[in-house]
Coordinates of C-alpha atoms in Angstrom, one line a residue:
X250 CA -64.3 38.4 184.3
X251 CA -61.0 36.3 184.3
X252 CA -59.9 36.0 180.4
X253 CA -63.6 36.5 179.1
X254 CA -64.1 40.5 178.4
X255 CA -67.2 42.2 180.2
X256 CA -67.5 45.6 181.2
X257 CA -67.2 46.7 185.1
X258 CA -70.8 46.5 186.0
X259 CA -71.0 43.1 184.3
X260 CA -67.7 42.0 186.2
X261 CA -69.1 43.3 189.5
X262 CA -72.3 41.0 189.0
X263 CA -70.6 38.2 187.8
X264 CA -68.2 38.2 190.6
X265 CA -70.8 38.6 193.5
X266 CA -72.7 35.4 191.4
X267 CA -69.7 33.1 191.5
X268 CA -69.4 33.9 195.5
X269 CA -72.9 33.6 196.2
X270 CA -73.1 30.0 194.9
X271 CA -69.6 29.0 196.5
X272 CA -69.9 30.5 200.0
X273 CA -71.1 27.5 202.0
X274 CA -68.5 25.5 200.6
X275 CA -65.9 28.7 200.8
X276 CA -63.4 27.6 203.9
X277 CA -63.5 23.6 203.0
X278 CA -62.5 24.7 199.2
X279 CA -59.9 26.7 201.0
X280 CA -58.5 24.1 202.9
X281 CA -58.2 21.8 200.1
X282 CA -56.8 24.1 197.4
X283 CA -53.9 25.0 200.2
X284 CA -53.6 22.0 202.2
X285 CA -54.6 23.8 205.1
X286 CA -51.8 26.4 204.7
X287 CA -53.5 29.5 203.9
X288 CA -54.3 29.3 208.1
X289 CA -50.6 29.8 208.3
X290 CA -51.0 32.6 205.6
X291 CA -53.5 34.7 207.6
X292 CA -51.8 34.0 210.8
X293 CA -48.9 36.2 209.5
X294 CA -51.0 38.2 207.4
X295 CA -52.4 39.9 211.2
X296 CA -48.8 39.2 213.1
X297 CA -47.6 41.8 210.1
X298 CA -50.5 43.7 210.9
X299 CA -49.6 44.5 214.2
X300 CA -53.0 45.5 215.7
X301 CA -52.8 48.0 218.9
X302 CA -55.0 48.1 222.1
X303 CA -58.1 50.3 221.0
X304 CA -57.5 50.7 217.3
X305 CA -60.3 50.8 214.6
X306 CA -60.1 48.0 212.2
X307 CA -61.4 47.6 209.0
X308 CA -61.3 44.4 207.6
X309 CA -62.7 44.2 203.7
X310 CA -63.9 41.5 201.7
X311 CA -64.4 39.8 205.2
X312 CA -66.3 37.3 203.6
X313 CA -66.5 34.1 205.7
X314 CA -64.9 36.1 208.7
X315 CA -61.7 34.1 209.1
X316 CA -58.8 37.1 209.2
X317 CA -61.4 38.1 211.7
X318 CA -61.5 35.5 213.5
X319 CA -57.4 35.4 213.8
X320 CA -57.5 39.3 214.7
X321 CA -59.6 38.4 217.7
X322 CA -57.1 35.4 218.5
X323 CA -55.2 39.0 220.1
X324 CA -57.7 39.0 222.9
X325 CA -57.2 42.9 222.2
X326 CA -59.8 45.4 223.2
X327 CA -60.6 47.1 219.6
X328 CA -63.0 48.0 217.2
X329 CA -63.9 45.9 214.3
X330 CA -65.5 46.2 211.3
X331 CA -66.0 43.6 208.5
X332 CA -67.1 44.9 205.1
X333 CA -68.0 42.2 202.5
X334 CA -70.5 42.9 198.8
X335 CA -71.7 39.7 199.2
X336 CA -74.4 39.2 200.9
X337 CA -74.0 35.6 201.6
X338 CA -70.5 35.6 202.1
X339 CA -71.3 38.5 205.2
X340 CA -73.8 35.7 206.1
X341 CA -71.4 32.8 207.0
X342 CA -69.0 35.4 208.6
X343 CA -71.3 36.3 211.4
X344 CA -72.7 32.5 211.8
X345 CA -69.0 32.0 212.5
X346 CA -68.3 34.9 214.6
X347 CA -71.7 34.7 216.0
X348 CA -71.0 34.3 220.1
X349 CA -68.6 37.7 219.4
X350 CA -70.1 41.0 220.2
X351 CA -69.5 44.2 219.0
X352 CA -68.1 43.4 215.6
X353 CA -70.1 45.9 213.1
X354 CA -70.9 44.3 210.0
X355 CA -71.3 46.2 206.8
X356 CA -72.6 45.2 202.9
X357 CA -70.6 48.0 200.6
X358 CA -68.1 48.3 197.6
X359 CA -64.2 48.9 198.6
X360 CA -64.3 50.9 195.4
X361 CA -66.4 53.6 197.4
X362 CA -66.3 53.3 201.3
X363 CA -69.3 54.7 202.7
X364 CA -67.1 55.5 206.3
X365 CA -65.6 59.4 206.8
X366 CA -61.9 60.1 206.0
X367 CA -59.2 59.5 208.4
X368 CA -61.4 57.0 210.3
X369 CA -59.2 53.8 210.6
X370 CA -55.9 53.0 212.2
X371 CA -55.7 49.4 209.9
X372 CA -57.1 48.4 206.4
X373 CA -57.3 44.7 205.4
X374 CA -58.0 42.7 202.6
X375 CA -56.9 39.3 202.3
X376 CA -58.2 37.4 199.3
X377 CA -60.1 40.1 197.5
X378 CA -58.4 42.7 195.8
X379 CA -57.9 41.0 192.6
X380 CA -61.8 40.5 192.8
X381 CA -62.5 44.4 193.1
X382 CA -63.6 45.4 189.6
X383 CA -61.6 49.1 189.8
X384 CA -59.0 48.1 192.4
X385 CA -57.4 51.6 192.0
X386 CA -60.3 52.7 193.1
X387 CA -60.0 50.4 196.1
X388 CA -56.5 51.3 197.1
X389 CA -57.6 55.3 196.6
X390 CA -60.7 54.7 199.2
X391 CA -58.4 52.5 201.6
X392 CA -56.0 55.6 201.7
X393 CA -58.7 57.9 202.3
X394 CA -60.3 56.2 204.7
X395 CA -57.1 55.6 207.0
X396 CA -56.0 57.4 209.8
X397 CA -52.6 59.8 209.1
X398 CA -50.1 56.7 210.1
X399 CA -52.4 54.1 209.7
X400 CA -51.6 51.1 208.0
X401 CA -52.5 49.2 204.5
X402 CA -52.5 45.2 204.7
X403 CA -53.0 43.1 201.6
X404 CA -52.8 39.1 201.7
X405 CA -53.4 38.0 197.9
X406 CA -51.9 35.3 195.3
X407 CA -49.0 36.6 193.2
X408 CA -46.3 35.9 191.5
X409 CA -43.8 32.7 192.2
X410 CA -40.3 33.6 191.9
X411 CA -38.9 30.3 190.6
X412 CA -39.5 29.6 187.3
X413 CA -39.7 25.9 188.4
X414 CA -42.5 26.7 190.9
X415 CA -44.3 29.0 188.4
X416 CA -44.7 26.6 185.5
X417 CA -46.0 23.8 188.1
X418 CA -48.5 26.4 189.9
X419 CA -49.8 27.4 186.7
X420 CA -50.5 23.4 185.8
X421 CA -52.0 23.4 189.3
X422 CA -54.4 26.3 188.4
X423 CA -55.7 25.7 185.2
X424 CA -56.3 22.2 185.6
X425 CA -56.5 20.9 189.7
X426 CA -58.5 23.8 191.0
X427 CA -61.2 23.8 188.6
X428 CA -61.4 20.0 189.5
X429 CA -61.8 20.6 192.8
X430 CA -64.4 22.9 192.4
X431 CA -66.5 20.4 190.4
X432 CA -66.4 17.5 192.8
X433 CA -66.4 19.6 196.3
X434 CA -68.4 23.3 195.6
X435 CA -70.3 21.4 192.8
X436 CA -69.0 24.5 190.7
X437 CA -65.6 23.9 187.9
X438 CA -66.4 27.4 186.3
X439 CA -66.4 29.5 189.6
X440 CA -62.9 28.2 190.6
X441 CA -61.6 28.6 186.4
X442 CA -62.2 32.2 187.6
X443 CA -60.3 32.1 190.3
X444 CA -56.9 30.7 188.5
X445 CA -57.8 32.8 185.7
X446 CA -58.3 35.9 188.8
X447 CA -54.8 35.1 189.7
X448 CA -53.3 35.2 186.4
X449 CA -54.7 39.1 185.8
X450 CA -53.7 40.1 188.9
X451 CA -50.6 42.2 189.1
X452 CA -47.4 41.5 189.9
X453 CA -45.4 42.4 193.8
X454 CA -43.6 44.9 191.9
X455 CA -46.4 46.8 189.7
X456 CA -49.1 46.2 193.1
X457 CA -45.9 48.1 194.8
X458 CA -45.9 50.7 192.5
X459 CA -50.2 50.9 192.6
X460 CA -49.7 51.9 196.4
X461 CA -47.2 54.6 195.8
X462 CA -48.8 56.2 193.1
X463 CA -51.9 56.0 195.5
X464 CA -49.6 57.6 198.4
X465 CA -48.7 54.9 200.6
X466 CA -44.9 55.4 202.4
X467 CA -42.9 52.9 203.0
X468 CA -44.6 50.1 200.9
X469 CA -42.8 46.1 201.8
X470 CA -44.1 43.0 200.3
X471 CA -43.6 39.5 202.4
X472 CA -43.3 36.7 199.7
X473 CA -44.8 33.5 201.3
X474 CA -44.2 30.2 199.8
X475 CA -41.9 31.8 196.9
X476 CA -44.4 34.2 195.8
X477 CA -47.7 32.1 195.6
X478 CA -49.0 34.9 197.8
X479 CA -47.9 37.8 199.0
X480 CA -48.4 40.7 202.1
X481 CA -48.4 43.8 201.1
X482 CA -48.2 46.9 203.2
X483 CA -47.9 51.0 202.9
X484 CA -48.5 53.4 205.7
X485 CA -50.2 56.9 204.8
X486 CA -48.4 59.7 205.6

């Protein structure tokens, strides 16, 4: 659970806790930590998606239902479901998507999708992998669960590619965000998780290798902002 050792069930609970108490502030913490540009982030994040007329769309970790909410931007007839743990993060996606029909909404673990194989044409998770206590696990279920030619999309922080920016992002981390957290979500210790969430998280290059070894073809990873965050995405075959 970011630098402190706790065993996976332990993590999982933990986890779930810090986004139960920070969900109605979730998207205002957002804004601020980005200065609005992780709108920008997700806009690309379902442009590189490339979502088709019809297709079967699972987006995981939905939480507050904003990758949603740009998918439906497409004015595309599809099928969508959202799949979040939290239960109150589920909540505040479907008081925001609320005047949308037929958007199926699911509680469940990426670590063991309760859908049949070969269901889905596209798999996203923006913002939550790092947060998935087994994410191999993860990445084994979103392979399983796609559609032969369907497509993985992953929009998480990573790793700067300037030395420069690196050193300022990690003074940015350690010491800004948990500030924020105190004084806007009324919580420092659930946002020193999330720098610390960031640090442990795996590199473009290793996540790039995670996704072949899971058998994802043709794996690409869009830097954004130098690295901050990254798309990731591998087709199965």
């Amino acid at each position: 659970f970011g630098y402190t050792k706790v065993n996976s069930k332990q993590k999982t609970k933990l986890v779930q806790n810090v986004f139960s108490r920070v969900a109605p502030s979730y998207d205002i913490m957002n804004d601020l930590m980005s200065l609005g540009m992780h709108r920008l982030w997700k806009r690309r994040f379902v442009e590189i998606m490339d979502i088709k007329e019809n297709e079967i769309v699972l987006d995981v970790g939905s939480g507050s239902g904003d990758i949603a909410n740009e998918i439906l931007k497409e004015n595309l007839p599809i099928n969508l479901y959202l799949l979040d743990l939290n239960a109150e993060m589920l909540l505040e996606g479907k008081k925001r998507l609320r005047k949308q029909k037929d958007i199926k909404y699911f509680i469940g673990n990426a670590e063991k999708l309760n859908f049949e194989s070969n269901y889905f044409d596209k798999y996203a998770i923006s913002f939550c992998l790092r947060n998935v206590t087994e994410y191999l696990l993860s990445l084994k279920e979103a392979y399983r669960v796609l559609k032969p030619g369907g497509k993985f999309c992953c929009l998480e922080f990573s790793t700067p590619k300037s030395s420069l920016i690196l050193n300022s992002y990690k003074i940015y981390k350690s010491r800004i965000l948990p500030l924020l957290g105190e004084i806007v979500a009324k919580d420092k210790n659930a946002y020193k998780y999330l720098s610390e969430s960031i640090d442990l998280f795996p590199s473009q290059e290793e996540l790039s290798k995670n996704l072949r070894d899971c058998g994802f073809t043709k794996v690409e990873t869009v830097n954004l902002f130098n690295g901050i965050v990254a798309i990731h995405t591998g087709y199965k075959l």
